[in-house]
Coordinates of C-alpha atoms in Angstrom, one line a residue:
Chain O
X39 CA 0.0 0.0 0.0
X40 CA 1.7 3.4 -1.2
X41 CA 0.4 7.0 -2.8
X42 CA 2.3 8.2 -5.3
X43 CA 2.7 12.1 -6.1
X44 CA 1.5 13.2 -9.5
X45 CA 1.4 16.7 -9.1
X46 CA 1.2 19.7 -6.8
X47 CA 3.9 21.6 -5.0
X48 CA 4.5 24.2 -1.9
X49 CA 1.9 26.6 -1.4
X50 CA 3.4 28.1 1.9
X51 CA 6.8 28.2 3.2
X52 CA 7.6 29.5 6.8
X53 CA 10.3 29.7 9.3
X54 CA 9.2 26.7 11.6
X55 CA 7.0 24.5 8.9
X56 CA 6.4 24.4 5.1
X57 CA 2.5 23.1 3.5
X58 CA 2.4 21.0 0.1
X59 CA -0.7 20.8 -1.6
X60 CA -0.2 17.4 -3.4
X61 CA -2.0 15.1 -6.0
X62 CA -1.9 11.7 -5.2
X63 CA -2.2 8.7 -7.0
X64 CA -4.5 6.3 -5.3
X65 CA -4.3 2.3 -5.0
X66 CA -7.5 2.5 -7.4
X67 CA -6.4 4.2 -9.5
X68 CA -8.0 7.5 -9.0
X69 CA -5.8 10.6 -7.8
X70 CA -6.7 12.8 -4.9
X71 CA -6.0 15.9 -3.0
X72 CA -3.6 16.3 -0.1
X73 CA -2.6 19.2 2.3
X74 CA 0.5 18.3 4.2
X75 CA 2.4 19.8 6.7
X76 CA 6.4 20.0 5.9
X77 CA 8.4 19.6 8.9
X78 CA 12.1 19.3 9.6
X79 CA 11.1 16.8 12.8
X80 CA 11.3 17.0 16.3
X81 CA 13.2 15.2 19.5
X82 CA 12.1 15.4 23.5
X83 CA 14.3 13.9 26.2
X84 CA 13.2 12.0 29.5
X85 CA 15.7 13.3 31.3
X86 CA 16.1 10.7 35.0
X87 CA 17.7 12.0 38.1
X88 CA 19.0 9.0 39.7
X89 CA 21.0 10.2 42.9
X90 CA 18.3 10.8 45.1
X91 CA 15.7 8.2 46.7
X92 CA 13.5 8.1 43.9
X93 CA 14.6 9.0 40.1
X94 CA 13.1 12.6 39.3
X95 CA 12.4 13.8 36.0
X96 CA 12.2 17.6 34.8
X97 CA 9.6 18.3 33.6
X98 CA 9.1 22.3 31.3
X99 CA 5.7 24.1 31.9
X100 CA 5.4 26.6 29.4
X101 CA 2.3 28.3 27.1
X102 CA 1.6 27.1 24.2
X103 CA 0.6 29.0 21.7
X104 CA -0.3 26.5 19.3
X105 CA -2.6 24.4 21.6
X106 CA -3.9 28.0 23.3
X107 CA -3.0 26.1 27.0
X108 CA -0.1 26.2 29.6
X109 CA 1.3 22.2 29.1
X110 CA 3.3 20.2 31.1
X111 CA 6.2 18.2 28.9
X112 CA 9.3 17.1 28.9
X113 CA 11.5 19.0 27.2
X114 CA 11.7 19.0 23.4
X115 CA 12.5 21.2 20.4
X116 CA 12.5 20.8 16.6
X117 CA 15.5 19.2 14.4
X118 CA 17.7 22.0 12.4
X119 CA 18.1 20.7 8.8
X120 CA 20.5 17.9 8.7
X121 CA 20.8 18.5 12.4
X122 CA 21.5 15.2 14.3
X123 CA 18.6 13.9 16.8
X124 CA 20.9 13.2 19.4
X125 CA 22.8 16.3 19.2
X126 CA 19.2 18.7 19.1
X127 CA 18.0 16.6 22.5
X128 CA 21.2 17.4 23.8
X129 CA 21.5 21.0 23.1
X130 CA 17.3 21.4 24.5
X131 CA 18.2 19.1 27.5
X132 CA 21.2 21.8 28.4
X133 CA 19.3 25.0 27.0
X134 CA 15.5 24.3 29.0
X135 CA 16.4 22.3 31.8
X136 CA 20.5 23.0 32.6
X137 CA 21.6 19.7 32.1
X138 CA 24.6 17.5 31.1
X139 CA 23.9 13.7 30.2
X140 CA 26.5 11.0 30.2
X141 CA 24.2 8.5 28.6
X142 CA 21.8 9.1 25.9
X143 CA 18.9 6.2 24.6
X144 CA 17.1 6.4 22.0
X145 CA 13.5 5.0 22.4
X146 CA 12.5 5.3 18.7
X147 CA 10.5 7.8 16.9
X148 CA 6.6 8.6 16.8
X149 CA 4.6 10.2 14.4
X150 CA 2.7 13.3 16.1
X151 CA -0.2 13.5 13.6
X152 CA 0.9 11.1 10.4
X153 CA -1.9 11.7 8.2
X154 CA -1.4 15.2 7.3
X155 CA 2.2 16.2 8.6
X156 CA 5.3 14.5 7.8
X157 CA 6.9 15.6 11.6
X158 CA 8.7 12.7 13.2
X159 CA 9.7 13.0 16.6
X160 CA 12.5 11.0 18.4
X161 CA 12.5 10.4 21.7
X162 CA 16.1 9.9 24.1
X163 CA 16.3 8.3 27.5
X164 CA 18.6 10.5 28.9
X165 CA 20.6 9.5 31.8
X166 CA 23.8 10.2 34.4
X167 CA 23.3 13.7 34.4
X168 CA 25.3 16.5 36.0
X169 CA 24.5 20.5 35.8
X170 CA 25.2 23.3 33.6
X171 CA 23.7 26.9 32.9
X172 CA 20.6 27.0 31.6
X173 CA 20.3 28.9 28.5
X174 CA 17.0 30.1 27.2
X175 CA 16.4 31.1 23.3
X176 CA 15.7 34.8 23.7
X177 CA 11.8 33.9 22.9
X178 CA 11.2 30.8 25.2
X179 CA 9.5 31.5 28.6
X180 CA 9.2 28.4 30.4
X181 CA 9.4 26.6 34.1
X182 CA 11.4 23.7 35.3
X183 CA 9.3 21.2 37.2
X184 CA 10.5 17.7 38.7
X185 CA 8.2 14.9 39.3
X186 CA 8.7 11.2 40.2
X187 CA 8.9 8.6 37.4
X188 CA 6.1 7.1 39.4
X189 CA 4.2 11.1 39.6
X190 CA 5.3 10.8 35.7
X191 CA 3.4 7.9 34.5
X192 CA 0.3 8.7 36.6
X193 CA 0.0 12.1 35.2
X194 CA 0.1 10.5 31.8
X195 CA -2.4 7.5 32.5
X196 CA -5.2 9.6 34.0
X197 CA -4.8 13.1 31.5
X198 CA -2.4 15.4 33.6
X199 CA -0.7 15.4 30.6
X200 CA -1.9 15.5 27.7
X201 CA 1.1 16.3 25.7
X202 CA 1.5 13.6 23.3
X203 CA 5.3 12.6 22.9
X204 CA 5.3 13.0 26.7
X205 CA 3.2 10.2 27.4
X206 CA 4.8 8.1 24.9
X207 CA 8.1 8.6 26.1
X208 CA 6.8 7.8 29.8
X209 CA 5.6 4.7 28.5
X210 CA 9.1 3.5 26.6
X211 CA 11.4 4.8 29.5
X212 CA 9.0 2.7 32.3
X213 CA 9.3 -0.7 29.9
X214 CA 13.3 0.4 29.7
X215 CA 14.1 1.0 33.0
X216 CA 12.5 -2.2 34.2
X217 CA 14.0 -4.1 32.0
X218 CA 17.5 -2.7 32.9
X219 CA 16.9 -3.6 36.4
X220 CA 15.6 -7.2 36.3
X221 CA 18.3 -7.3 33.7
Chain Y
X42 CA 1.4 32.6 31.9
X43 CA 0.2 33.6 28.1
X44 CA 0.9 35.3 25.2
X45 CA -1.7 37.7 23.2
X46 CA -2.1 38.0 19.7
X47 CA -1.7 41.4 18.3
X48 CA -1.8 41.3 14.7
X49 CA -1.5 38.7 11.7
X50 CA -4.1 36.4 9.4
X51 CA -4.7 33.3 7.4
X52 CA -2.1 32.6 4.8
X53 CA -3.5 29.3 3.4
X54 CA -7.4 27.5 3.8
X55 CA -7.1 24.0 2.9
X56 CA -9.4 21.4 3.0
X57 CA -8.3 19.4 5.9
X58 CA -6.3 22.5 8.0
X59 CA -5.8 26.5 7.5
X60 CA -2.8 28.2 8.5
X61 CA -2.1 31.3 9.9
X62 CA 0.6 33.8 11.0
X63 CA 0.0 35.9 14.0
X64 CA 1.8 38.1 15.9
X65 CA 2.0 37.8 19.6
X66 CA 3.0 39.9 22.3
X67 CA 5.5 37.9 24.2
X68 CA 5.4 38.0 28.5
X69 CA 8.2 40.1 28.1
X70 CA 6.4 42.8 26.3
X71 CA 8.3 41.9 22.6
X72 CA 6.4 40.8 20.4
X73 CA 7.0 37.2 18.0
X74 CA 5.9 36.3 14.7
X75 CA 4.0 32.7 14.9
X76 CA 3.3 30.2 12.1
X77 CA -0.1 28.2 13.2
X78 CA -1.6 25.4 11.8
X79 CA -5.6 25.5 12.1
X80 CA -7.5 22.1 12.4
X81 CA -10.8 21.5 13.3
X82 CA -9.5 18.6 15.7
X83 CA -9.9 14.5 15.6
X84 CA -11.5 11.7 17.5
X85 CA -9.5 8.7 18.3
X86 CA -11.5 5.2 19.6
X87 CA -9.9 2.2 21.5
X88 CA -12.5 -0.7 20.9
X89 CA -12.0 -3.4 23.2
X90 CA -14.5 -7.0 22.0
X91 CA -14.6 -8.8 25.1
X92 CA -16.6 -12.1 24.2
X93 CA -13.9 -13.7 23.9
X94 CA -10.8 -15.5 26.1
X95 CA -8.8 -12.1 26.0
X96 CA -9.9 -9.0 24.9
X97 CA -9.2 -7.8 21.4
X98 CA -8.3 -4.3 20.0
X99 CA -9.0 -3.4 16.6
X100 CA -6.4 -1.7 15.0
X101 CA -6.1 0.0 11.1
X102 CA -3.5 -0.7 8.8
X103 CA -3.4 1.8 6.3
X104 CA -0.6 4.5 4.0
X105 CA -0.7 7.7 5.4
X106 CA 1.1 10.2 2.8
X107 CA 2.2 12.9 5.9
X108 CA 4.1 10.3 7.2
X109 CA 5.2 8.6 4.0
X110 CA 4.5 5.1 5.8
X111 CA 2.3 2.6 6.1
X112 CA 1.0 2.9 10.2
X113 CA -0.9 0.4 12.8
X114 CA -3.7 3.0 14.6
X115 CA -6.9 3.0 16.3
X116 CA -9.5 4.1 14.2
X117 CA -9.7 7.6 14.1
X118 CA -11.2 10.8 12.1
X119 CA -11.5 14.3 12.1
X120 CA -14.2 16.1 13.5
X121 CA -16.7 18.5 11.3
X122 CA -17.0 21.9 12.3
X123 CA -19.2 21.7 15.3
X124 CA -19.8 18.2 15.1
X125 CA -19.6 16.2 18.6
X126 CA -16.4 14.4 19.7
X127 CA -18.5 10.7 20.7
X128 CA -20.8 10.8 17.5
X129 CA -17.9 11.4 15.0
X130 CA -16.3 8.5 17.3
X131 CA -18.8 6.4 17.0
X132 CA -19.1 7.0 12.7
X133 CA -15.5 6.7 12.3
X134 CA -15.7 3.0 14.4
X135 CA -18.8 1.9 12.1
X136 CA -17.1 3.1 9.5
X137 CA -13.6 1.8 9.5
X138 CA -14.5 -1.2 11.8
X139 CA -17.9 -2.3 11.1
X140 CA -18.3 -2.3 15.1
X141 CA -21.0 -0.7 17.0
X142 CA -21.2 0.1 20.7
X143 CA -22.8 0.2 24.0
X144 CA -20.6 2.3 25.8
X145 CA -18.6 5.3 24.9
X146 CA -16.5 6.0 27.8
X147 CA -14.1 9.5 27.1
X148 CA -10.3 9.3 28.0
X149 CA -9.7 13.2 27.9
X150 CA -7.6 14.7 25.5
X151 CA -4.0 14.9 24.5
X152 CA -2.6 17.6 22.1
X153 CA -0.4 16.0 19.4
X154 CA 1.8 19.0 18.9
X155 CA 1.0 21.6 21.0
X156 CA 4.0 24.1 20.1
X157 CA 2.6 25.1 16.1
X158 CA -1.0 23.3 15.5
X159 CA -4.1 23.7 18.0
X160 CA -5.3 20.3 17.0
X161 CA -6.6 18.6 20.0
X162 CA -7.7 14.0 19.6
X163 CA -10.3 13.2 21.9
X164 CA -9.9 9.9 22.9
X165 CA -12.7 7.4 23.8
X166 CA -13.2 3.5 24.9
X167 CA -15.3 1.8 23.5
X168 CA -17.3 -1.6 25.0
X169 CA -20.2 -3.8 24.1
X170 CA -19.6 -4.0 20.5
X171 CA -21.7 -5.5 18.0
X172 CA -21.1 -5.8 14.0
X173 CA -22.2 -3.9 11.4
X174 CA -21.3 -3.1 8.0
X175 CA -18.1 -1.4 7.6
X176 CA -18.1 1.7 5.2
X177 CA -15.3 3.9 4.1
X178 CA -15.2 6.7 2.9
X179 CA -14.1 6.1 -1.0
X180 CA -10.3 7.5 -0.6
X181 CA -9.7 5.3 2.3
X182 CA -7.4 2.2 1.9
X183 CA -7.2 0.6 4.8
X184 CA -7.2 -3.1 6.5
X185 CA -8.5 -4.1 9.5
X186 CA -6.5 -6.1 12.1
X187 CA -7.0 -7.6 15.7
X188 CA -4.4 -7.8 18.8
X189 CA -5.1 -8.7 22.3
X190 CA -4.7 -6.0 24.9
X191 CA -1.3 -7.2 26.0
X192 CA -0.2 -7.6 22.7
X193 CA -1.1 -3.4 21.9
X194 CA 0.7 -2.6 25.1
X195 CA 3.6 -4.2 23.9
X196 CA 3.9 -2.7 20.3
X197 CA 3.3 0.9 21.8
X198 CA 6.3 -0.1 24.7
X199 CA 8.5 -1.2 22.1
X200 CA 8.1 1.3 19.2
X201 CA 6.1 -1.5 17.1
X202 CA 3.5 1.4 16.9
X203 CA 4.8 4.7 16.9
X204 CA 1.4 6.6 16.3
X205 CA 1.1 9.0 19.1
X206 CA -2.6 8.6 19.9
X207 CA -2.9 5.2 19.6
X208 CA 0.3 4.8 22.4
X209 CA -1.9 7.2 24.8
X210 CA -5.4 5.5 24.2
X211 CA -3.3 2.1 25.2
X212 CA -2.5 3.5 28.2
X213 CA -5.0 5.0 29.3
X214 CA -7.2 2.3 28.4
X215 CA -5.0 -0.1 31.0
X216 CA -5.4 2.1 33.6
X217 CA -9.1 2.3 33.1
X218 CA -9.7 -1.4 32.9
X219 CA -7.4 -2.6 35.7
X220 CA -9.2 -0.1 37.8
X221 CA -12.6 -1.4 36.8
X222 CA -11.5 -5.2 36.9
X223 CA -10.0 -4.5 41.0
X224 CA -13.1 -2.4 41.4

């Protein structure tokens, strides 16, 4: 099962996203219509404080203007061209939050929204961390929070959060820490 | 914390999303020029047939062109302007399933990118199913697949589904049942 492109192009072209409008050949035969958003892709860190009694993870609580609400996510940011994911994550993880990691997992990629935008996000386990100076870009205004792991993954299950790649990285750093420690 | 929009308009009115650019007036009194995407918002459903030894979840199969890749989701749509988060639930399950259902129980809401899109997917479970006849909409190409519970849970731990709504449905699905199941 694919769609080819037959036709189309860009019909807007912006600093943080680009939109196609495409034609599309479908599996019948027949073409169709698509709007798609262009995006260079995204990464977000869970970020786990190990040295005291119970890991913590930072959390960012910023506005958002997009979703018109003040969220609750881990911190995150959107991939330079050719930038790579592990480097972006690192950079956010020391700009947001003011920290260092000596180890950094990935725990794969999701798609935020695949049917109309082509953004793909990748998600890092981010571990033995020390501090640095936090560094703000000059139009970010945001919070640094810290919750449990445990806090974590009860926000996401019962809607606390509702940031998306949030919940899914809760989900793939719980399954990855357990099985590192029955390991 | 929130910023105020000052200025700026539509720049493209698609179909499926608009876009706009506005410009905001930042907490620090500067103001920032913002690239929005508009969408009328979508409706997610995690359908759980419990007639037999271990519940089943049916999940979609299907190309999605914004992604470029062929995905494993819960069936979902988007909502018409005004239309009601359960009903266009419960049309998109008939639809893409051929399942009806008793109960419609809402999950809240998770934002899929909440930095440049004021999309919001309201997610629902749905139980006491019964069949009907599926029918899609005529550009929709999709196949219909089962997994148990367990099995869903897995593939969203493990990156074997890396659609973002379908990982937060999962889990807040297993939080909802295990708290019935112990009620």
């Amino acid at each position: 099962m694919t769609e080819r492109t037959v036709g189309g192009g860009e019909v807007f072209s912006g600093r943080v996203f680009g939109v196609t409008v495409e034609d599309v050949l479908l599996p019948d035969g027949r073409t169709a219509r698509k709007e798609i958003v262009r995006h260079s892709g995204g990464v977000c860190v869970l970020a786990l404080l190990e040295d005291g009694p119970e890991p913590l993870v930072p959390l960012v609580r910023q506005y958002r203007y997009g979703a018109a609400a003040e969220t609750l996510e881990i911190p995150a940011g959107r991939l330079e061209a050719g930038e790579d994911p592990e480097e972006c994550g690192r950079r956010e993880l020391a700009e947001e939050c003011g920290l260092l990691a000596e180890s950094f997992v990935p725990l794969g990629t999701i798609y935020p929204t695949p049917a109309y935008c082509d953004e793909v996000i990748h998600i890092f386990l981010a571990r033995g961390l020390s501090r640095t100076e936090a560094c703000l870009d000059d139009d970010e205004f945001l919070s640094v929070e810290y919750v449990t792991l445990e806090r974590l993954a009860e926000l996401c299950r019962d809607g606390g959060i509702n940031d998306a790649k949030t919940v899914v990285a809760a989900v793939r750093t719980e399954n990855r820490v357990q099985r590192t420690d029955n390991r």
